[in-house]
XYZ file of C-alpha atoms in Angstrom:
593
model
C 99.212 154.843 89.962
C 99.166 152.178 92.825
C 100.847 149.181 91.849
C 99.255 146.346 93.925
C 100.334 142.766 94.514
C 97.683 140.745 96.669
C 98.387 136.640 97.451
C 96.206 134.426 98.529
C 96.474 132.587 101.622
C 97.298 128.635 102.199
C 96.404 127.044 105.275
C 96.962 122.899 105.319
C 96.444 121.120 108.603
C 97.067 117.522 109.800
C 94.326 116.199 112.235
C 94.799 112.933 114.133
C 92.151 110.641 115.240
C 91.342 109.873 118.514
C 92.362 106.273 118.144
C 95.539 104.626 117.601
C 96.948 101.171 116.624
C 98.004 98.864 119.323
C 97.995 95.397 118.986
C 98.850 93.420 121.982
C 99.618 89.781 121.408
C 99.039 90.031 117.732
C 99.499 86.652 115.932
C 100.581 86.306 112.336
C 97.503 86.779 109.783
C 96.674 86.651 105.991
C 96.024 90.256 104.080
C 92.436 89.672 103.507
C 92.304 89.094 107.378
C 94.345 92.296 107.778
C 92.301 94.568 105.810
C 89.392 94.298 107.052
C 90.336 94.902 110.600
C 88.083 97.413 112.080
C 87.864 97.722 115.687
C 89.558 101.327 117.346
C 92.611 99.806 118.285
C 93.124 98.231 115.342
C 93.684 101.261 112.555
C 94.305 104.934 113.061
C 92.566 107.616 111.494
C 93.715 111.326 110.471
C 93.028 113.773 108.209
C 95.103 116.224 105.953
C 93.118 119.658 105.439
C 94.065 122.079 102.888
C 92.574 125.688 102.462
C 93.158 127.370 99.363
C 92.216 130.928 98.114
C 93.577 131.893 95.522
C 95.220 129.849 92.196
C 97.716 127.821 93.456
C 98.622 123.902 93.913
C 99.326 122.257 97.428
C 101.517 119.071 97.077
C 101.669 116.968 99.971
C 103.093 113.271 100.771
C 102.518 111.149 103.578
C 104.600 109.059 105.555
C 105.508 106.974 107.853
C 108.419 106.946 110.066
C 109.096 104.060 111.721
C 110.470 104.227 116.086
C 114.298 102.820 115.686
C 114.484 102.757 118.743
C 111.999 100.442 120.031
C 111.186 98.399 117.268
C 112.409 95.024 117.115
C 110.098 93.120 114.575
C 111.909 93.278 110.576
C 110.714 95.961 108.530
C 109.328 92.349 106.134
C 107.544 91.085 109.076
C 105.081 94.131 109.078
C 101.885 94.841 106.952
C 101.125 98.187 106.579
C 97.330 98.800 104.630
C 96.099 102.544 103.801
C 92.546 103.804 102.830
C 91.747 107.281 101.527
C 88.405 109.214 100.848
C 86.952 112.246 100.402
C 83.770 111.287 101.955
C 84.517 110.294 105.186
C 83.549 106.616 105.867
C 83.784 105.688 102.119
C 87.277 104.754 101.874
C 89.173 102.629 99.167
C 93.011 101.241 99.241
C 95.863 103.988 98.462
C 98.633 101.066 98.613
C 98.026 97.537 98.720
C 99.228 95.342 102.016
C 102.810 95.946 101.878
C 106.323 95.383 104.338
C 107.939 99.068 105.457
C 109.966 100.392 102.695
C 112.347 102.861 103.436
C 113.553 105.420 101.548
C 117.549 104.928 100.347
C 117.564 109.245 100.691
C 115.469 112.323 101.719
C 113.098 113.685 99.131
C 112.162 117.034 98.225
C 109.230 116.808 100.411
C 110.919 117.111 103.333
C 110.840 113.297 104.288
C 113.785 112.119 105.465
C 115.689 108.726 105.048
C 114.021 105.620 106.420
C 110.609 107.201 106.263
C 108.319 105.221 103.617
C 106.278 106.527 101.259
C 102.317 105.996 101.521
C 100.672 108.391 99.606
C 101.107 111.686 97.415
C 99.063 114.132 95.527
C 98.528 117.305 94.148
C 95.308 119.784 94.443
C 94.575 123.085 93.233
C 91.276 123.241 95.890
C 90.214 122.975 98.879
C 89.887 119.642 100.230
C 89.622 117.860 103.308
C 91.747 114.399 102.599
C 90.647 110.962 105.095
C 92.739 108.548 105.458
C 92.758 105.186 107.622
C 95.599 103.387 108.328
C 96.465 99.709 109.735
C 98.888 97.422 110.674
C 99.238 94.009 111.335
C 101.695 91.169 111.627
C 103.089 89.262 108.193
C 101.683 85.513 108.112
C 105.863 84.781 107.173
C 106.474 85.800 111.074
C 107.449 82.874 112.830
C 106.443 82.456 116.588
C 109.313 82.503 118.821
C 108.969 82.980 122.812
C 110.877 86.506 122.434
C 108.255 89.229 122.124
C 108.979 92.103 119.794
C 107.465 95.841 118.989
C 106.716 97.820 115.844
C 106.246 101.419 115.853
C 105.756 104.493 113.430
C 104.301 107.716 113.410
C 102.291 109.718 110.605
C 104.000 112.848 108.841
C 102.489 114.922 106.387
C 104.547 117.248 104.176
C 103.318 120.025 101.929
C 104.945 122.042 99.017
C 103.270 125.072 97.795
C 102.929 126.510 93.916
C 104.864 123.992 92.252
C 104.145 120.422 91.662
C 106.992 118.206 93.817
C 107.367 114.468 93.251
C 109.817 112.262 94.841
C 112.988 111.687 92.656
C 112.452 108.443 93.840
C 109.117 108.136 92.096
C 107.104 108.810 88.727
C 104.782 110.687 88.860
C 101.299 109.870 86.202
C 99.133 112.621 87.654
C 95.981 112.129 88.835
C 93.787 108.889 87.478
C 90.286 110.296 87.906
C 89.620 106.850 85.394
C 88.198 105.026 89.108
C 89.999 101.756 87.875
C 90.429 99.206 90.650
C 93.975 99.337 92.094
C 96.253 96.192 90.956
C 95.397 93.474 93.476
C 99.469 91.952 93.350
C 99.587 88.146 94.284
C 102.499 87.304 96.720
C 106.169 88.505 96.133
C 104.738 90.204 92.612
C 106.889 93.605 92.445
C 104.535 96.730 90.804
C 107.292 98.772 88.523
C 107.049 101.459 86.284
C 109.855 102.413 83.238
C 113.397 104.706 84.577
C 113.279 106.373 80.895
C 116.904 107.720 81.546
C 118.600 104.408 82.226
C 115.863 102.025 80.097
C 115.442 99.932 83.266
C 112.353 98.888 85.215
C 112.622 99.819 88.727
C 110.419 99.287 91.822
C 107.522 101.164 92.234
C 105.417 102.611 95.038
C 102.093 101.301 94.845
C 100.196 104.452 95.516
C 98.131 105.242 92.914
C 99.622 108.081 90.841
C 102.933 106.851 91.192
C 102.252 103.498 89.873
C 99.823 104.250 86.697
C 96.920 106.360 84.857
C 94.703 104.687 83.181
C 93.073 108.206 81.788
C 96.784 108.469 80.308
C 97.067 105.346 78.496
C 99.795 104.111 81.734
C 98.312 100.874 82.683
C 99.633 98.752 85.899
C 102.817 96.833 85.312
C 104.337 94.577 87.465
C 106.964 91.296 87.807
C 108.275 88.133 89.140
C 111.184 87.165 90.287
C 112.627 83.646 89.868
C 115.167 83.036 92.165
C 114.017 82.904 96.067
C 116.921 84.947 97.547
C 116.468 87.832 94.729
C 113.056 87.786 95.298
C 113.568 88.650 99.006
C 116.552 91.220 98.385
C 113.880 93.268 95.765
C 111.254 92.960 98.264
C 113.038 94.570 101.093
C 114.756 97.113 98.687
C 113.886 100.732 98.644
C 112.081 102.400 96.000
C 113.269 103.428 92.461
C 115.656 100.098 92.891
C 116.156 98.863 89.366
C 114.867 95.272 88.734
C 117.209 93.592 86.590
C 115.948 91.840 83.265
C 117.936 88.906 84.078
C 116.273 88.362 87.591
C 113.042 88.437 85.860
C 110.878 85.496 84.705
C 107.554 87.001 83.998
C 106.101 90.379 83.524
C 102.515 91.277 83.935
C 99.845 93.823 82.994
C 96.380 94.905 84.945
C 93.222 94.738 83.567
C 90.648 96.587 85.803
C 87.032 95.079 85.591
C 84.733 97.464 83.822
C 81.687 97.523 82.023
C 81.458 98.344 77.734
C 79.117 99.567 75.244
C 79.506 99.525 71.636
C 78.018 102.510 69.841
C 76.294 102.027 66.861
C 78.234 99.523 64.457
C 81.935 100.583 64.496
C 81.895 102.982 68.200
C 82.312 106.489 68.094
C 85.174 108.725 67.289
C 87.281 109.795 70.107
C 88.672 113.460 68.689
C 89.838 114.340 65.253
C 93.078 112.746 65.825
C 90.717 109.581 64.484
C 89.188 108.493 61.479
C 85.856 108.232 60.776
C 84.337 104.753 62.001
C 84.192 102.212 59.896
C 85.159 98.657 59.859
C 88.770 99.334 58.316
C 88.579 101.911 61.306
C 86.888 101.101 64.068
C 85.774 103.797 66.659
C 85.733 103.765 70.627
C 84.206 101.323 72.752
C 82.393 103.189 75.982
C 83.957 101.744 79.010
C 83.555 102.681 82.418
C 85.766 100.943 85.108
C 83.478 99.352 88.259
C 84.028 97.333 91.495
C 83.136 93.736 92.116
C 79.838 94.494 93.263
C 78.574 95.878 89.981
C 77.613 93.271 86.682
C 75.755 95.234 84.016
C 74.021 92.994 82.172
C 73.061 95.192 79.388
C 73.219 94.241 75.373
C 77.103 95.688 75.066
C 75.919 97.833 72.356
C 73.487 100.907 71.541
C 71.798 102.964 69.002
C 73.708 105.899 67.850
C 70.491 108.149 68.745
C 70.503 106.469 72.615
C 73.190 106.558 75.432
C 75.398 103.797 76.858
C 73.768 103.929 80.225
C 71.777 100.866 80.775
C 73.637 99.120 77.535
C 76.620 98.152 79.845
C 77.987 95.058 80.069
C 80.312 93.440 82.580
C 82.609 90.916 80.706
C 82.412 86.905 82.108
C 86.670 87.603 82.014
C 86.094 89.604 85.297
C 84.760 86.365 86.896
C 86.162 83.198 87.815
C 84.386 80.203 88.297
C 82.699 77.185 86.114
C 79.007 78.800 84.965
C 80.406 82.477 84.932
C 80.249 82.521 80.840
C 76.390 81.734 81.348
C 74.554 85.059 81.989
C 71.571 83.646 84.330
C 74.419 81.218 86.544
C 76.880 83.866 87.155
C 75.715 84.455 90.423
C 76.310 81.150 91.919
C 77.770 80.834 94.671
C 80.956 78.801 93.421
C 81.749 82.068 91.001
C 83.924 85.047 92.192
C 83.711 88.431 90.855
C 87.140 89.847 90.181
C 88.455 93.587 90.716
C 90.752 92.667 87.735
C 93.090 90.450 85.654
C 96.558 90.418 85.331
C 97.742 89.822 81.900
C 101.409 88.672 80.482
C 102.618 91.310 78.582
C 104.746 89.623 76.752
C 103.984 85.706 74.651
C 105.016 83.165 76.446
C 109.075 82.585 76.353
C 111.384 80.322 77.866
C 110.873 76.414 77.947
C 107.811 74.446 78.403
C 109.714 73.505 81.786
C 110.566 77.160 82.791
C 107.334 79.062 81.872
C 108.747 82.737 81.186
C 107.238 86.225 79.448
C 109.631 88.689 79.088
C 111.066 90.960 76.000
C 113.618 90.041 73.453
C 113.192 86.549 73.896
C 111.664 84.094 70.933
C 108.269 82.726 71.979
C 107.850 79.665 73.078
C 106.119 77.571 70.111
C 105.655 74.030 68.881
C 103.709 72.409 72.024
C 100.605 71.611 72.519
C 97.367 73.179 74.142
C 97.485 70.803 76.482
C 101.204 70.659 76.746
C 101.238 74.564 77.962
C 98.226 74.488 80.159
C 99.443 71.865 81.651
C 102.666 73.223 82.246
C 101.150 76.454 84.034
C 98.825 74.982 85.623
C 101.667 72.711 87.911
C 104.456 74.622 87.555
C 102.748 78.478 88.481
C 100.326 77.507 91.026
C 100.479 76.402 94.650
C 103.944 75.219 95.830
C 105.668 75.361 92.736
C 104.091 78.617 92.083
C 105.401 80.141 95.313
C 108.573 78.497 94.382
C 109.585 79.599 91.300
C 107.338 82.643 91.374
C 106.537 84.147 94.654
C 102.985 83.419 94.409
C 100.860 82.330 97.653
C 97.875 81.738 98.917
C 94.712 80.007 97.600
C 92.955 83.095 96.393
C 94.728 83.352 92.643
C 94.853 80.839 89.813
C 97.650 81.460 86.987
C 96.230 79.581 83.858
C 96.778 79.474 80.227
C 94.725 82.863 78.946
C 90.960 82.280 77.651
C 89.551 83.903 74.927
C 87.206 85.752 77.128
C 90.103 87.484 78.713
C 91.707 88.242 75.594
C 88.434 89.887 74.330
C 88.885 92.250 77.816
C 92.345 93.249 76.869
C 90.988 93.662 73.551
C 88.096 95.854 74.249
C 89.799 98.063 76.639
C 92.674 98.987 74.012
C 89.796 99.851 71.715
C 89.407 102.619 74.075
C 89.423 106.244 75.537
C 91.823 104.285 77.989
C 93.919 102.341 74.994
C 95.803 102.880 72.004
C 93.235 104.273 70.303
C 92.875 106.824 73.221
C 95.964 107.952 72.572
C 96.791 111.330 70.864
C 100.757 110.427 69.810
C 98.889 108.224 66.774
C 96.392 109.479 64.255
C 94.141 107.780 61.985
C 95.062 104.305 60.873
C 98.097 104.210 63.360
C 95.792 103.582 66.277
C 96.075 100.521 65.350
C 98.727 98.361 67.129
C 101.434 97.857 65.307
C 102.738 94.639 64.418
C 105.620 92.440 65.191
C 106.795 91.292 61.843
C 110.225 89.732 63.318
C 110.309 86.404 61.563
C 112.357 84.887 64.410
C 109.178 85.129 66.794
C 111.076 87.714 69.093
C 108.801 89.096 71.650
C 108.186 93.265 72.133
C 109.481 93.743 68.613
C 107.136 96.228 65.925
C 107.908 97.205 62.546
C 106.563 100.641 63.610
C 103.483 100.439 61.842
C 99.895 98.282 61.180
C 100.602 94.953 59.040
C 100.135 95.736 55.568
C 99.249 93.575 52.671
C 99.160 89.811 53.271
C 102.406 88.584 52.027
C 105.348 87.387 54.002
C 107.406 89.839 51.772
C 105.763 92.926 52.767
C 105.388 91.846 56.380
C 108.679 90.189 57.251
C 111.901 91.472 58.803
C 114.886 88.921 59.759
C 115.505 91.587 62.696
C 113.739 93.550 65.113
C 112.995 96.735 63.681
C 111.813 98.665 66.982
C 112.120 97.426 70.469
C 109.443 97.844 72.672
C 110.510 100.472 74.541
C 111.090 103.016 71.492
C 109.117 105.593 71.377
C 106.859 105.582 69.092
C 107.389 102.753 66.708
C 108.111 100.558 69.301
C 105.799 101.576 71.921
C 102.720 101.718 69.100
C 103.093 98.011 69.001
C 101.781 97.359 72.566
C 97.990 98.016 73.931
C 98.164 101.037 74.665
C 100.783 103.134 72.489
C 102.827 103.235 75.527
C 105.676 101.050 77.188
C 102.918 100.405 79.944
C 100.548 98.298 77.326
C 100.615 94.312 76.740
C 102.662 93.364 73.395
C 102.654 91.076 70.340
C 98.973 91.082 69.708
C 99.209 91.505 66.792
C 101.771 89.509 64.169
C 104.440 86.963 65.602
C 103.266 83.356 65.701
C 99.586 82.781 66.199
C 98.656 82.837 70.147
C 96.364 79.726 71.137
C 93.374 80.704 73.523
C 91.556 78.526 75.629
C 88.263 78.947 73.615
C 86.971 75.003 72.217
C 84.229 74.135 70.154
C 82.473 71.349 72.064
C 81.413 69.314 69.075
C 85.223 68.891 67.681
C 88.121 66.622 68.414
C 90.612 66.908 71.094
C 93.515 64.384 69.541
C 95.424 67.191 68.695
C 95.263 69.102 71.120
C 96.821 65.830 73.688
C 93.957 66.610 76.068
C 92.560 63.127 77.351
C 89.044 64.974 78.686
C 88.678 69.029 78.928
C 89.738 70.654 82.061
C 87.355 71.839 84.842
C 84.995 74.773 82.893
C 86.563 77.689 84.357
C 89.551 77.047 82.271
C 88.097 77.939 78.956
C 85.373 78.924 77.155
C 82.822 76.561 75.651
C 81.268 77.199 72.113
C 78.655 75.264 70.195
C 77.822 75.109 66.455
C 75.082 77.608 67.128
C 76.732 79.378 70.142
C 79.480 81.020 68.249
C 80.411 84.069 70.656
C 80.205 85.189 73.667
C 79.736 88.983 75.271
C 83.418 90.650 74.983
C 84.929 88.050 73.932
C 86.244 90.141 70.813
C 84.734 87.376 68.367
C 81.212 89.021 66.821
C 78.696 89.154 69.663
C 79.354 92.718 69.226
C 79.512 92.805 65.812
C 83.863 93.158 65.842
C 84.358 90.468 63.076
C 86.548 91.833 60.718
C 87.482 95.141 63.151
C 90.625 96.786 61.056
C 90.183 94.368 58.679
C 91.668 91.227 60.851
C 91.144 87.641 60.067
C 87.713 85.743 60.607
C 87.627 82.127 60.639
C 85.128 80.387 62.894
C 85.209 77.119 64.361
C 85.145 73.463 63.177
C 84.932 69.919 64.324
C 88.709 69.646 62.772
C 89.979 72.739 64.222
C 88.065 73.901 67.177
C 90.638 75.547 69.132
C 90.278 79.057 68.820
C 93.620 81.285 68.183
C 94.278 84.961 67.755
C 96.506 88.051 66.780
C 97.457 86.730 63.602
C 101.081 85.488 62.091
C 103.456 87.847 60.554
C 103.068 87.016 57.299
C 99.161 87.590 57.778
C 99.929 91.549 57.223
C 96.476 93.158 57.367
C 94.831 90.576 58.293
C 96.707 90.262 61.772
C 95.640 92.153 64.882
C 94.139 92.311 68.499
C 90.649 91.426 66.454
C 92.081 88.466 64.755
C 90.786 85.185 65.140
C 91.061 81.901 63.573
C 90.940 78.554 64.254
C 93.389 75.547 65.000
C 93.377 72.406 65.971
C 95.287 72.372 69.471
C 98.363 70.687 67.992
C 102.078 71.479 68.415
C 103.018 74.045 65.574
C 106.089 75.963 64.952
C 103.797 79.273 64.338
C 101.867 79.206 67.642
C 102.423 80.221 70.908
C 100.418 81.687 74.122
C 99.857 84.021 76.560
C 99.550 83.772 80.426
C 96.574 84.874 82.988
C 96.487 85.641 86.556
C 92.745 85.530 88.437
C 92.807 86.695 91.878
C 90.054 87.433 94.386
């Protein structure tokens, strides 16, 4: 007999665009400016086309490699902004603005050292791949009479059969989840977990080397406190570990989407679930959307209809005074946000030195007004680009609302959160809680509270750290070290969320902020869409605490205290009234638009 062996063929091609990049007499300009240059000599166009017959994967990374010779202006004096579709002329950001970052070695690619990173993937089709690249000049760049030059060129490299990451990268696989890329504020570093050496190190910011939301691998990223580490970690190359100790805050993406709440309790994801019930809830439907979407359907359906046309976009994915109020949210003061960045951590440090990092105790026993206050001066504007790398006037870092914990709530109740994922079964999709009685953050006792005595729910240590896997991991959003911890147990977390009708002595406030800072309830307006609460009908989800407002205690707080056991959890909610306790803390949020 003929024995026959017959391969298919591979054919990938990189096409350039007639037009280039050359920008004569270029003056310094913001990122928004940046990205939405658009004239021919102000980005540069090519394509990457890859012919496949046959089963077999392409993988292919592009690069650029920047002109040593003639370039004169500092690699962190550059912005360098890439688009990508596969439509051509419907393109949407592969890395956010960024400075050149050159690789410390050569990869397996092919790319050599000094090239930087801007994109890779894998495909096991044909495809033709657009991309659009620009450049422009940092707003840091100071003027001087010298004139200087910055110059790269494009390289493509392929890899047939096997899949071929960078060593100097992760790599999630491909999101197909359409979640809005992380829109970073400032000096705010994206990282993702070195497993081997339990260290957070730089990231790449394209997309499947920074996080997959269809994986339960949300966007992480960090701050750094001190100015001159915060410029040594932004010029270092990729896979560069970020110490702990240079830290100050740690933060977690929220992409905007739209939800819909099937039926009473959602639906069951697989059979790795229990049935829905109120002891154990089901899936919320969420798709992710851009800014220029706002469902403004009920947030829930009939189990015999479909989500479509139920959707609703949360008011936490807008920022402005009448956004909470369904027929103002279009005003013109309002901005729609791709996103929110959450801590991931309760707040730690001192009320003078706003921190949220792991293995830290929370920061307790102030005020409402005594911590809003405190972020509000001390993470915004100057002090905010002091102490934090944050800049420009497009971002607000305030106390969290209960809106926007409703949104972190919501999504962890999903295909895309814990109870997504397959490593926990029936009731362990619930998060975990942190039953360390010394309020340390990231801890878990590597399972739901139980009961609802401190005995049962108590440990003088930290049973699991957060980046165990599983009991420690199952205590953050999304069963993974890439979720937001210590929703669940600890001390209670205080939420901007105030009952109009109550008192604000103790609380400290004098008046109530500007509107856009919390959320405003009524004796007969008790909820609000996705704000986790019961407009939804999520009282009592898992069994967590209920306890509505009053005039005496109108400040809304949530997650539950340790010795709560069952009755503490993402769904919990209870309320306070604003003082300084030793059994509450808070949480940070970042707008940005």
């Amino acid at each position: 007999k003929e024995n026959v062996i017959t391969t298919g063929t591979i054919t990938m091609a990189y096409n350039e665009g007639s037009n280039g990049i050359s920008l004569s007499n270029a003056i310094p300009m913001e990122d928004a400016v940046g990205k939405q240059l658009k004239d021919d000599n102000q980005m540069f166009d090519f394509t990457v086309q890859i012919n496949i017959i046959g089963k077999t994967t392409i993988s292919y990374e592009v690069t650029a490699e920047k002109d040593e010779e003639v370039s004169t202006l500092e690699n962190d004096k550059v912005r360098i902004y890439l688009e990508k579709s596969e439509v051509q002329d419907q393109y949407n950001p592969i890395i956010e603005p960024s400075s050149y970052i050159p690789l410390v070695k050569a990869d397996s690619f092919g790319a050599k050292e000094g090239e930087m990173v801007l994109d890779i993937g894998s495909t096991n089709k044909t495809a033709t791949l657009y991309y659009r690249l620009k450049m422009w000049v940092s707003k840091d760049y100071e003027l001087t009479e010298e004139s200087k030059k910055f110059t790269i060129k494009v390289n493509v490299y392929g890899s047939d059969g096997v899949k071929v990451v960078s060593k100097y990268t992760k790599d999630f696989g491909e999101d197909n989840s359409n979640a809005n890329i992380p829109q970073l504020v400032g000096d705010m570093i994206p990282v993702v977990w070195d497993e081997e050496n339990k260290t957070w190190v730089k990231s790449p910011t394209t997309q499947r080397n920074y996080y997959n939301y269809d994986n339960q691998n949300w966007a992480n990223a960090v701050t750094i406190k001190e100015e001159a580490k915060r410029a040594e970690y932004k010029n270092a190359p990729i896979g560069t570990e970020i110490k702990m100790e240079d830290i100050n805050t740690m933060w977690v993406w929220i992409p905007r989407y739209s939800y819909a709440l099937k039926g009473q309790f959602g639906y069951k994801i697989d059979d790795t679930a229990s049935e829905p019930s109120k002891d154990t809830p089901g899936a919320f439907d969420i798709k992710f959307v851009d800014t220029t979407t706002t469902d403004k359907g009920d947030g829930k359906y009939e189990e015999s209809e479909t989500a479509e046309g139920n959707y609703y976009t949360p008011s936490s994915f807008c920022w402005g005074n009448t956004c909470d109020d369904e027929e103002q949210r279009s005003n013109s003061g309002n901005k729609e946000l791709s996103g929110i960045w959450i801590s991931k951590f309760e707040l730690t440090g001192t009320i003078d030195d706003i921190q949220s990092k792991p293995n830290a105790k929370s920061l307790v026993n102030q005020s409402i007004s005594s911590v809003f206050n405190s972020i509000k001066e001390r993470m915004n504007g100057d002090n905010g680009k002091q102490s934090y790398g944050f800049d420009g006037e497009q971002y607000d870092t305030h106390m969290i609302k209960n809106t926007e914990w409703g949104a972190m709530a919501y999504l962890s109740q999903s295909k895309y959160g814990k109870y997504g994922n397959s490593n926990y079964t029936g009731v362990n999709k619930e998060i975990y809680i942190n039953d360390c009685n010394g309020y340390q953050t990231g801890c878990s006792k590597g399972a739901p509270g139980t009961g609802a005595t401190s005995e049962e729910n108590s440990s003088k240590e930290c049973l699991h750290k957060y980046y165990e896997e599983e009991s420690g991991t199952g205590a953050s959003t999304t069963g993974t070290i890439y979720g937001i911890y210590d929703t669940s147990g600890g001390p209670w977390e205080n939420v901007m969320g105030y009952l109009s009708e109550g008192t604000l002595i103790s609380s400290e406030f004098e008046k109530m902020p500007d509107q856009k800072y919390y959320n405003s309830y009524t004796n007969s307006k008790t909820s609000i869409k996705g704000d986790a609460i019961n407009s939804d009908g999520t009282a009592n989800f898992y069994g967590d605490n209920q306890g509505f407002l009053t005039s005496s205690y109108p400040w809304f707080v949530r997650g539950g205290h340790y010795i709560d056991g069952v009755l503490a959890g993402i769904f919990s909610f209870y309320n306070g009234d604003g003082g300084a306790h030793y059994y509450a803390t808070s949480r940070l949020a970042l707008s940005a638009w």
